[in-house]
CSV table of C-alpha atoms and ligand atoms in Angstrom, one decimal:
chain,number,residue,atom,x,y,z
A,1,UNK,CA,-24.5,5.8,24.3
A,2,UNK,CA,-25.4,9.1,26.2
A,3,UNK,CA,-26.1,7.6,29.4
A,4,UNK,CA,-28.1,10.3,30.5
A,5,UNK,CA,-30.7,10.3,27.7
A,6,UNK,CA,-33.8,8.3,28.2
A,7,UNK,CA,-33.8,5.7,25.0
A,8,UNK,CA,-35.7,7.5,22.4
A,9,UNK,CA,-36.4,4.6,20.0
A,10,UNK,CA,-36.0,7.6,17.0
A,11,UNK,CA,-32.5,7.8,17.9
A,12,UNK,CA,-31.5,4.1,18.3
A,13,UNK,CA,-33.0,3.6,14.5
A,14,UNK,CA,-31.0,6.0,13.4
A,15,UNK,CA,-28.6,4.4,10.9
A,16,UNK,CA,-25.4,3.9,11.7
A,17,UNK,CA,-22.3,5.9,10.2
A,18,UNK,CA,-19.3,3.3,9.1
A,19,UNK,CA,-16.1,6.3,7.6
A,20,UNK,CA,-14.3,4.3,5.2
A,21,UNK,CA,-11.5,4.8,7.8
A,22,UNK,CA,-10.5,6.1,10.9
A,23,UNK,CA,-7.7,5.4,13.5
A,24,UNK,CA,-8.7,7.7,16.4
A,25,UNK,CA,-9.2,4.8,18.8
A,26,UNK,CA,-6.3,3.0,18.0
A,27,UNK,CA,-4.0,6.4,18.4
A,28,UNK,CA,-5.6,7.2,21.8
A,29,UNK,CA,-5.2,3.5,23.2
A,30,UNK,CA,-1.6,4.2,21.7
A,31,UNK,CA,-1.6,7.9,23.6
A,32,UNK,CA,0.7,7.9,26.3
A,33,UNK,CA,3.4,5.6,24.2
A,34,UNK,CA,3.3,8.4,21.4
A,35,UNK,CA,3.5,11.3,23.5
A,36,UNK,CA,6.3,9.8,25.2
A,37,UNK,CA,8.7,9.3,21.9
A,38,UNK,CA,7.1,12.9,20.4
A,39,UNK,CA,8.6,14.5,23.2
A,40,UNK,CA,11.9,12.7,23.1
A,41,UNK,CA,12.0,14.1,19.4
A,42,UNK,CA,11.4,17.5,21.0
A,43,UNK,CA,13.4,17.1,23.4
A,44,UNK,CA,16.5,16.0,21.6
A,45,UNK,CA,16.6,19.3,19.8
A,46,UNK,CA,17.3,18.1,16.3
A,47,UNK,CA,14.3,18.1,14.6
A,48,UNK,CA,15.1,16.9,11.1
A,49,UNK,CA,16.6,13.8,10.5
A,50,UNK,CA,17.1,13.5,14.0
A,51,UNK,CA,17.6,9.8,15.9
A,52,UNK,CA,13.9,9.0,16.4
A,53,UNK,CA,13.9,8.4,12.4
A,54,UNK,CA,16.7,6.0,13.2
A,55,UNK,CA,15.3,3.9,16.0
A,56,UNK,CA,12.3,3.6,13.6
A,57,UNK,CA,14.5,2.3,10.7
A,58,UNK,CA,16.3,-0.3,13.2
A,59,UNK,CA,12.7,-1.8,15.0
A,60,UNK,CA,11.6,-1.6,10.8
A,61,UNK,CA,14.7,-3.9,10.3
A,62,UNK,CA,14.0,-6.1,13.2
A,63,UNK,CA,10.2,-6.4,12.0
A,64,UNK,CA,11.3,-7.5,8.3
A,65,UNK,CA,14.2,-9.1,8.2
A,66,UNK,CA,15.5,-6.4,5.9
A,67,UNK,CA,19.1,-5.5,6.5
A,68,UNK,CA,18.7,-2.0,5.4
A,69,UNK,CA,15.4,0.1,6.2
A,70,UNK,CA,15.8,4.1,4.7
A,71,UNK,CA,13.5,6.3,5.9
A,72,UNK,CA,11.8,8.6,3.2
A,73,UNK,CA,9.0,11.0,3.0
A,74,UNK,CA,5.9,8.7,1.1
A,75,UNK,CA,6.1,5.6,-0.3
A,76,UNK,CA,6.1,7.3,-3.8
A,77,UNK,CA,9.3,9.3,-3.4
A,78,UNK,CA,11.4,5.2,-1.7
A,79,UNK,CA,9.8,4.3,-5.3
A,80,UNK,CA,11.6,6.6,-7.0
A,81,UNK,CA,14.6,6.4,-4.5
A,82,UNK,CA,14.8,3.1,-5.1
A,83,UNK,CA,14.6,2.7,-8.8
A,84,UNK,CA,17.6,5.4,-9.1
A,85,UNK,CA,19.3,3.3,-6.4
A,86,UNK,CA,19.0,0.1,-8.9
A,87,UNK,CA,21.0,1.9,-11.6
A,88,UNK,CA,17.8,2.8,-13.6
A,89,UNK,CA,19.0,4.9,-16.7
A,90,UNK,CA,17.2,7.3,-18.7
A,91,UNK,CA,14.8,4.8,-21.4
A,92,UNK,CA,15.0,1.8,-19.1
A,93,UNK,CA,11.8,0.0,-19.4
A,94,UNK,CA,10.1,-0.8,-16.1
A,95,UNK,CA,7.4,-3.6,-16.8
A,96,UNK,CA,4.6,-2.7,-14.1
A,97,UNK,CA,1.2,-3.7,-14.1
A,98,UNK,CA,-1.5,-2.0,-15.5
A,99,UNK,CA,-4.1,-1.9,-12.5
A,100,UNK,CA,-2.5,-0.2,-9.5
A,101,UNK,CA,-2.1,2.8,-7.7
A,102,UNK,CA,-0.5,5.7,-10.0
A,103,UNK,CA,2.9,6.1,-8.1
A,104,UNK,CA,3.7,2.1,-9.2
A,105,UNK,CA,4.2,3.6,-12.9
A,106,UNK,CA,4.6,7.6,-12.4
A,107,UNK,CA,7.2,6.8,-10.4
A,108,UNK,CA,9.3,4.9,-13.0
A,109,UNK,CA,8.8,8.3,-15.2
A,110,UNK,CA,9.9,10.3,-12.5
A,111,UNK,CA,12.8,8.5,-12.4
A,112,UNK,CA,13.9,8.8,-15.8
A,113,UNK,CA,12.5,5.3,-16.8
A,114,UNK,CA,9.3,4.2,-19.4
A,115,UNK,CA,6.8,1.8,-18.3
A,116,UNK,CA,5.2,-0.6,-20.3
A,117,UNK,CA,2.2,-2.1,-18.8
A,118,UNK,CA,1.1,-5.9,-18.3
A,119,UNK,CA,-2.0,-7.0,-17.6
A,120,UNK,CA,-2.6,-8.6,-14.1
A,121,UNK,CA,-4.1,-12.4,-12.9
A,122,UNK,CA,-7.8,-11.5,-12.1
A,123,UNK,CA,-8.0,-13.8,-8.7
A,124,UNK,CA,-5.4,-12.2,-7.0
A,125,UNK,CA,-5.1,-8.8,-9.0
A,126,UNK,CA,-1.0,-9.6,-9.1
A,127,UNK,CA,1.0,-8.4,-12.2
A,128,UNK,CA,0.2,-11.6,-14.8
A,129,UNK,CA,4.1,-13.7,-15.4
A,130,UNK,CA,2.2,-14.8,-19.2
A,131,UNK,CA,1.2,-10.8,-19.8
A,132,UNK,CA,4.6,-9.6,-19.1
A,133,UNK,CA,6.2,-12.0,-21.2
A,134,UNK,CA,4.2,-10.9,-24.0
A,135,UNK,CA,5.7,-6.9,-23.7
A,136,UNK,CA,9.4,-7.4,-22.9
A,137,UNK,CA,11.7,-6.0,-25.3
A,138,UNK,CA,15.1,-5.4,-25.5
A,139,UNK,CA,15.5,-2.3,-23.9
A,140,UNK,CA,13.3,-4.2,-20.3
A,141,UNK,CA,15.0,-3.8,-17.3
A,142,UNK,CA,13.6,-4.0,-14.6
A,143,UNK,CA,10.4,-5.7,-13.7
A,144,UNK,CA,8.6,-4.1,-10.7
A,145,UNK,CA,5.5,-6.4,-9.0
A,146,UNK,CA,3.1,-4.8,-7.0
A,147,UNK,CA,1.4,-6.7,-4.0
A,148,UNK,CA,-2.4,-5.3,-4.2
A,149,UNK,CA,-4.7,-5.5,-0.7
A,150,UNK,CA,-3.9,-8.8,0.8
A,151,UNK,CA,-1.9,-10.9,-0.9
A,152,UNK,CA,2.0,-10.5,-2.5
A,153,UNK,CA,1.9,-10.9,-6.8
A,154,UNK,CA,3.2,-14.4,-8.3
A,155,UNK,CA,6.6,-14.0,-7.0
A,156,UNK,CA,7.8,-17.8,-7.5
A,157,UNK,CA,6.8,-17.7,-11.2
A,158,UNK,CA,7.9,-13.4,-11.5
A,159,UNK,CA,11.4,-13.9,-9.8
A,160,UNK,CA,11.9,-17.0,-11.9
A,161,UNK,CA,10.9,-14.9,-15.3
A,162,UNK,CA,12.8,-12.4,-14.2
A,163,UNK,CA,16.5,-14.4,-13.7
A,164,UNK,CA,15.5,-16.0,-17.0
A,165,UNK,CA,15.3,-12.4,-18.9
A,166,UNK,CA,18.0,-10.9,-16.8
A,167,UNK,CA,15.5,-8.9,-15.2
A,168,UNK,CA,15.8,-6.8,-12.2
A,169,UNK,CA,13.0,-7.1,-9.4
A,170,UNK,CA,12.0,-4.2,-7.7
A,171,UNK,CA,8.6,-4.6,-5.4
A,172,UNK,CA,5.9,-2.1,-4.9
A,173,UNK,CA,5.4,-3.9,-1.7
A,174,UNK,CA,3.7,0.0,-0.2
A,175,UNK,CA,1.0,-2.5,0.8
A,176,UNK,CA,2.4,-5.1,2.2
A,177,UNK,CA,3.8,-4.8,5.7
A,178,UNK,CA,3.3,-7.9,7.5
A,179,UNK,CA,3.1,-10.4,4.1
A,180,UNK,CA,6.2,-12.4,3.6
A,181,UNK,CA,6.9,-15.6,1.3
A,182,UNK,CA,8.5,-18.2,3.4
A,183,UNK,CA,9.0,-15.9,5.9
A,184,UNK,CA,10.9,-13.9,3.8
A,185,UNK,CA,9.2,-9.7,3.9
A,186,UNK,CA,7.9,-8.5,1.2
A,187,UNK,CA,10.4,-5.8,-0.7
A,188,UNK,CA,12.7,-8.3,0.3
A,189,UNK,CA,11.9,-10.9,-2.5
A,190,UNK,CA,13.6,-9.1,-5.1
A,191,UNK,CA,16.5,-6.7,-5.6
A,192,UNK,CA,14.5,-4.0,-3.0
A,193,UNK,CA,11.1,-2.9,-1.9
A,194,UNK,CA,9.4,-0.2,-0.9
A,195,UNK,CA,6.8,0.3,2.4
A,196,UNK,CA,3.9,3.1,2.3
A,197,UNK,CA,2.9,4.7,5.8
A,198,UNK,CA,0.3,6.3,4.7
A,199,UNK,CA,-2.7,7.3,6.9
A,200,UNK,CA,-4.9,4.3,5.6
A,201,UNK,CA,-2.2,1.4,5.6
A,202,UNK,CA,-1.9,-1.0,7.8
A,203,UNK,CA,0.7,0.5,9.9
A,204,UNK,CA,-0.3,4.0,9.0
A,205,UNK,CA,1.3,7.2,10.4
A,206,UNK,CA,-0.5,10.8,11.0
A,207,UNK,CA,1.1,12.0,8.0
A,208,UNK,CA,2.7,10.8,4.7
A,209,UNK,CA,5.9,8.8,5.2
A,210,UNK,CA,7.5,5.5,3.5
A,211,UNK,CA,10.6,3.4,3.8
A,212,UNK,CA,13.2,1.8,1.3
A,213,UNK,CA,13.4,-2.0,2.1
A,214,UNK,CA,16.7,-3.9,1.1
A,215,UNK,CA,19.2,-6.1,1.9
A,216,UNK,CA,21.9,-4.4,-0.6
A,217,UNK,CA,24.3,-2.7,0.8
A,218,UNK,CA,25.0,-0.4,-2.9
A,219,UNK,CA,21.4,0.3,-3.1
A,220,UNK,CA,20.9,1.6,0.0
A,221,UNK,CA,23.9,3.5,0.4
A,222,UNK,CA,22.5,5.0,-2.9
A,223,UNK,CA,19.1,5.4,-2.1
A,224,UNK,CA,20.3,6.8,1.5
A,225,UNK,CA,22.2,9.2,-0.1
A,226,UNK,CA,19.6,10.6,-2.4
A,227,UNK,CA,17.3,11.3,0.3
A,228,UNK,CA,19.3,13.8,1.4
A,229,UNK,CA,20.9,15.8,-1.5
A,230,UNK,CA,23.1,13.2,-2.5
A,231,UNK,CA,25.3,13.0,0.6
A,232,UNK,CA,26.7,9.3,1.9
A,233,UNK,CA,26.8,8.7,5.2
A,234,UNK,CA,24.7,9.8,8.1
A,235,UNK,CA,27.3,12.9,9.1
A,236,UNK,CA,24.2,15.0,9.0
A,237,UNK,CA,24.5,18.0,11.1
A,238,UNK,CA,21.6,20.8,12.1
A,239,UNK,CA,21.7,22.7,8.5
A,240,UNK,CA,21.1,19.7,6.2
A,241,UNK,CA,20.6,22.5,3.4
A,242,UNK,CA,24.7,23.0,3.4
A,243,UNK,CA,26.4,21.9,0.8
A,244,UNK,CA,29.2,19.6,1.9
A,245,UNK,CA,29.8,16.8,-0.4
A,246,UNK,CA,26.8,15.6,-2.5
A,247,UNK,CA,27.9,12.6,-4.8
A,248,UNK,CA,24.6,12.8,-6.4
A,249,UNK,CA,22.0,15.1,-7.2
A,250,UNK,CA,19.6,14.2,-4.5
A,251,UNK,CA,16.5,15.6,-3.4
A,252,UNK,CA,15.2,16.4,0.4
A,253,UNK,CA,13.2,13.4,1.0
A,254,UNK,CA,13.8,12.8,4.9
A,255,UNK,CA,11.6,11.5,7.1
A,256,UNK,CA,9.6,13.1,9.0
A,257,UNK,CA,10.8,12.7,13.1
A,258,UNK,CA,7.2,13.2,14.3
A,259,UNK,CA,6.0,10.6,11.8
A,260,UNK,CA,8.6,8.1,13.1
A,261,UNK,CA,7.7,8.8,16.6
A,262,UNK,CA,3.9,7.9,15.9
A,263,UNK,CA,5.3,4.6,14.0
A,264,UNK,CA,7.6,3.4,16.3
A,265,UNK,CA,4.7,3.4,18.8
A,266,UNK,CA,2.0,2.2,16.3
A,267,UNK,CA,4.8,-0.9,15.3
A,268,UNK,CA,4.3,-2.2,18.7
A,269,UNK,CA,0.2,-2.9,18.1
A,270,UNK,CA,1.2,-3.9,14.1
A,271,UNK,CA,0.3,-7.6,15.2
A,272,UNK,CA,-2.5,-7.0,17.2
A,273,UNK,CA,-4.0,-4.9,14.1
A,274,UNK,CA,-3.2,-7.6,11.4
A,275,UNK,CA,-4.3,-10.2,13.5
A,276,UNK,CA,-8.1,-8.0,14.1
A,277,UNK,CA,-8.1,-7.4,10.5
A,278,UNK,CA,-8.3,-10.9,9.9
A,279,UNK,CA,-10.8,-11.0,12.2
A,280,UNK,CA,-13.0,-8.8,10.6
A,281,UNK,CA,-12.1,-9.9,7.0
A,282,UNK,CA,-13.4,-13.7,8.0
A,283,UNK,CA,-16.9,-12.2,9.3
A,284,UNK,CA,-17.4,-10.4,6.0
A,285,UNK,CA,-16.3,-13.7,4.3
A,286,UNK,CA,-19.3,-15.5,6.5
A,287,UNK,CA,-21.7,-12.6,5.9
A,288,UNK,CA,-21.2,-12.0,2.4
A,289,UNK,CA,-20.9,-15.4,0.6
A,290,UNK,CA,-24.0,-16.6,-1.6
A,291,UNK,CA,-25.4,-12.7,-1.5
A,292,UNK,CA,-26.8,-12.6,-4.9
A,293,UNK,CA,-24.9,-9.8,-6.7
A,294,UNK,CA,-21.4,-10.2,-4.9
A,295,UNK,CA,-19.1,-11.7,-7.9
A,296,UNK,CA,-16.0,-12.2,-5.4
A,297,UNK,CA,-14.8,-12.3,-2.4
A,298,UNK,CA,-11.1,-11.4,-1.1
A,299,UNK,CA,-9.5,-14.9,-2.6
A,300,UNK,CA,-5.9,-15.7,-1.6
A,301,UNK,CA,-4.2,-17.6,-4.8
A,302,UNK,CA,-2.1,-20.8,-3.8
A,303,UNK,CA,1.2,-20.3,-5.6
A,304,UNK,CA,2.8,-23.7,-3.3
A,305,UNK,CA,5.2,-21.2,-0.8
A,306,UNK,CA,3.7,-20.7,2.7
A,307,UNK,CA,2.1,-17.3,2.7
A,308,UNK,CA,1.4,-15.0,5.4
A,309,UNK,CA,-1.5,-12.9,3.6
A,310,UNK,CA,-2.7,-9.4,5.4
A,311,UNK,CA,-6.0,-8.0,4.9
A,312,UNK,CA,-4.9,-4.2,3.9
A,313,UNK,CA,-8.1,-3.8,1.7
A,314,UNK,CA,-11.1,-6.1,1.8
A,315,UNK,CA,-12.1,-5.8,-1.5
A,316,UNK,CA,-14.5,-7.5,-3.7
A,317,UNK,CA,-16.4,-7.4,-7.2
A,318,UNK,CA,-20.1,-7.0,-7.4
A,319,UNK,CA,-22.2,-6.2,-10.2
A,320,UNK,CA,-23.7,-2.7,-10.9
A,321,UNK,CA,-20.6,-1.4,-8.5
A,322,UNK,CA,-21.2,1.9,-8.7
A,323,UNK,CA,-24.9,2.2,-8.2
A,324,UNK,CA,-24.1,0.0,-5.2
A,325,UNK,CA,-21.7,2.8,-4.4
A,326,UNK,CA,-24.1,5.1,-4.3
A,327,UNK,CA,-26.8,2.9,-2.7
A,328,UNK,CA,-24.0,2.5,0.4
A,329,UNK,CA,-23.4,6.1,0.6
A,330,UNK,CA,-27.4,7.2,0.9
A,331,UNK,CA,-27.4,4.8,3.8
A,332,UNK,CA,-24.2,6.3,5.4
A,333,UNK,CA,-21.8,3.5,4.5
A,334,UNK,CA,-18.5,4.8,3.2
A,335,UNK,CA,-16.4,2.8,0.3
A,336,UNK,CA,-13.5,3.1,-1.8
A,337,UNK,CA,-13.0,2.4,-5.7
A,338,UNK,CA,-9.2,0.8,-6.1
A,339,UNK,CA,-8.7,2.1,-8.5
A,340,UNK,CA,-11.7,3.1,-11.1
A,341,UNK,CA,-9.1,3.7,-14.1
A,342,UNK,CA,-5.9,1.5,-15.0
A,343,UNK,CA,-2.7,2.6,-15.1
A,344,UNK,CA,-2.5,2.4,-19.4
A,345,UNK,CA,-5.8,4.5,-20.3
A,346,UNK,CA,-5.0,7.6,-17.4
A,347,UNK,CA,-4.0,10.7,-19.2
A,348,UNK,CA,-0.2,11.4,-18.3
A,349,UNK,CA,0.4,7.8,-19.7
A,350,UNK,CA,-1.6,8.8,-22.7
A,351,UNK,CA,1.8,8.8,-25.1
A,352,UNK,CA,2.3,5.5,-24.6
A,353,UNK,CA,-0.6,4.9,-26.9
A,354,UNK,CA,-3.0,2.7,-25.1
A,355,UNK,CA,-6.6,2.1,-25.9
A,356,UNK,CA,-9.7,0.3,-24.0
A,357,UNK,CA,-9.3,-3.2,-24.1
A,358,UNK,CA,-5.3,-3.5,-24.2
A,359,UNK,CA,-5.4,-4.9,-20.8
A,360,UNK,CA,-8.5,-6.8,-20.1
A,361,UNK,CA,-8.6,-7.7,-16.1
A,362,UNK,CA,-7.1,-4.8,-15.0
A,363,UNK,CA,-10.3,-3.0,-17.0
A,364,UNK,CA,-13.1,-5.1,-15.5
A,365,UNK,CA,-11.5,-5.1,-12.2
A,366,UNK,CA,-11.5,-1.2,-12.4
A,367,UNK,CA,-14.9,-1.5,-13.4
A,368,UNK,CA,-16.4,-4.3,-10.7
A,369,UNK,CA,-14.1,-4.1,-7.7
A,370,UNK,CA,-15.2,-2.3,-4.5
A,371,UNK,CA,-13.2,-1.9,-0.8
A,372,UNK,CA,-15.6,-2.1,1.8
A,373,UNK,CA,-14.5,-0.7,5.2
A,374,UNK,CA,-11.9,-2.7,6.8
A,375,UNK,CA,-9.6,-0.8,9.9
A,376,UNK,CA,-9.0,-2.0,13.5
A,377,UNK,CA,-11.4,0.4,14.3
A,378,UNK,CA,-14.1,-1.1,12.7
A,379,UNK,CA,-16.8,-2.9,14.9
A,380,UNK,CA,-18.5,-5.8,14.1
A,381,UNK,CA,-21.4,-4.3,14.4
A,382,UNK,CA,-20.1,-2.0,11.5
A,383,UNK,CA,-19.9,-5.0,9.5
A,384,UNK,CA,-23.5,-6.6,10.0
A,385,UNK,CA,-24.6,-3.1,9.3
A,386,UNK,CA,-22.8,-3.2,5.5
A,387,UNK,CA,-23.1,-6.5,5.0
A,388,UNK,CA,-27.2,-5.6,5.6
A,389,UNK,CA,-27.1,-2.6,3.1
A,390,UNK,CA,-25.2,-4.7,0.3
A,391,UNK,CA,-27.6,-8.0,1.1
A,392,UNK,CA,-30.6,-5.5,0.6
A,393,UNK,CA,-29.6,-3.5,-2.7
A,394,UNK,CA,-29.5,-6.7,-4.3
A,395,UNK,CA,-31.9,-8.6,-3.1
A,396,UNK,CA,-34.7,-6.0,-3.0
A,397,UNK,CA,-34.9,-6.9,1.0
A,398,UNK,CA,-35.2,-4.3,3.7
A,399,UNK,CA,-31.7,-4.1,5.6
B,401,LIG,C1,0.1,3.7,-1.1
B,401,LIG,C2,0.7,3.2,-2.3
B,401,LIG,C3,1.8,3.9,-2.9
B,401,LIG,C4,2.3,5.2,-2.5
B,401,LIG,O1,2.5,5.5,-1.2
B,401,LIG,P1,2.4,7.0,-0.6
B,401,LIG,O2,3.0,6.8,0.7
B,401,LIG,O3,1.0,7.4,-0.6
B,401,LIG,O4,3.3,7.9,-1.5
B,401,LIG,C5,2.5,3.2,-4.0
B,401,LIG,N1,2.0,2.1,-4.4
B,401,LIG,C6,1.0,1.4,-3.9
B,401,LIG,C7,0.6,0.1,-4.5
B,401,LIG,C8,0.3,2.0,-2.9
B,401,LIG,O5,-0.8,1.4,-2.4
């Protein structure tokens, strides 16, 4: 508050603002440690590609587990890097689930592949094991899970499909830094995985940047080499455009130094921010059970392994979602729809021939699911305040 003002009981009624995200408190508590590894990269004089994308890839490593951490531009392009690192060939099938971000499937096309859809389990919005037995054929290759908002898909049951069908598994683990099976990382479950540093994950840069997660030494070699035109080995010198000796035909898919500076400080609070999204996932758990109207609540699925869940997206399903929506955003709260069309009725799929009702859960949970505000940042406070509006909307009860 503006200590200077004299209370002016107008103002304090005023109704509080809650972004659907924001990390501008967490980067300046992070300040000094940030400007001290942006300078290094300044300082070093090698600007692209340069060593601070390195030391991010070894204290990656050390986080996961993983033996090899690549360092790529978005978690969509370590997608594609890594499906062409697996040896997909052109007409592969890719089974991928049918309710997910667009990169999980463009990305198979953008690698040469075809993917065939599968509907997902609608507790823990996971790609469904019974679904994807159903749309295998012969020409199936690789099977590609994707761990949604806080919780990793049915591996125990996927990974054992999988061997039986002679299946590779490849993990659209973008989400899911911090969630490990058996203390095993996700992306590290199956043949290779992917992580996402995009502004609103939980370890989020100030920019668009990803990572390649594997412990095979061919794939990453591959999918090291394809980040930068093709080239193995890390003989990279000031003019990466040069053409030395390129294996393969890569693409320039380097990541950024300035984004690895901002992670490798960011990495050092990833705990601290997991462990305060719990936090605040628990007090919308307490606020928000038995409100008439609220379907479901985040649910994490017993699949017998010990699972380290992270809240990335506290989401849940509500009837009437998007008049809620817009019943949030009159009184200032901010929300997200993950994701309001599935993966087999959006347009650039359209030749695969899908129609409504193909794939059941994924529909209804694009049609009743709803992220409420979830970010270190947030205050609990923040929460009453939508856990109020939501309480009110359906219960007719001022918030
Ligand atoms: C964020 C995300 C991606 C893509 O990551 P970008 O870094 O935005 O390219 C892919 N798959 C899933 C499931 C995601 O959530």
């Amino acid at each position: 508050m503006n200590g200077s003002d004299v209370a002016d009981p107008g103002v304090l009624d005023a109704p509080m603002r809650v972004p659907f995200f924001t990390q501008a408190a967490g980067f300046a508590a992070l300040g000094p440690l940030i400007d001290r590894h942006v300078t290094d990269v300044m300082d070093n004089g090698k600007y692209s590609h340069g060593h601070k994308v390195e030391q991010f890839e070894r204290a990656l490593a050390e986080y996961t587990g993983a033996r090899h951490v690549i360092g790529v531009n978005s978690g969509t392009d370590a997608l594609v890097l890594l499906l062409r690192a697996a040896g997909l060939r052109p007409g592969d099938e890719v089974v991928v689930p049918a309710f997910s971000f667009v990169a999980s499937a463009s990305s198979v096309v953008l690698a040469g592949g075809r993917p065939v859809f599968a509907d997902i389990d609608p507790v823990g919005y996971g790609i469904a094991p019974a679904s994807v037995e159903r749309v295998l054929t012969p020409r199936s290759r690789f099977l590609m899970p994707v761990h949604l908002f806080c919780q990793l898909a049915d591996m125990p049951a996927l990974t054992r499909l999988a061997a039986h069908h002679g299946l590779t598994v490849l993990e659209d683990s973008a989400e899911a830094i911090g969630m490990r099976q058996d203390g095993v990382h996700a992306g590290l479950l199956g043949a290779g995985g992917v992580l996402s540093f995009f502004p609103t994950k939980t370890l989020g840069a100030i920019g668009d940047a990803g990572a390649v997660l594997t412990d095979d030494d061919a794939i990453a070699a591959t999918a090291d080499a394809l980040r930068h035109h093709g080239r193995f080995g890390r003989t990279i010198d000031h003019f990466p455009g040069i053409n030395t000796s390129s294996a393969l035909v890569g693409v320039n898919s380097k990541m950024d130094d300035i984004q690895a500076a901002v992670l490798l400080a960011k990495l050092t609070r990833l705990d601290a921010d997991i462990a305060r999204r719990a936090e605040l996932a628990a007090a919308y758990d307490a606020r928000l059970t038995g409100v008439p109207g609220v379907l479901r609540l985040p649910t994490v699925v017993d699949r017998g392994v010990r699972a380290d869940p992270v809240c990335y997206v506290y989401l849940i399903e509500v009837e009437r979602r998007d008049d809620l929506v817009d019943h949030l955003a009159r009184h200032g709260v901010e929300t997200e729809t993950y994701y309001p069309r599935p993966l087999h009725l959006q347009p650039c799929f359209a030749e695969l021939g899908h129609r409504p009702g193909d794939f059941p859960n994924a529909e209804a949970a694009c049609r009743r699911t709803l992220a409420l505000p979830l970010y270190p940042d947030l205050s609990l406070d923040a929460v009453d305040t939508v856990c109020d509006h939501i309480r009110a909307f359906f219960t007719g009860a001022p918030a």
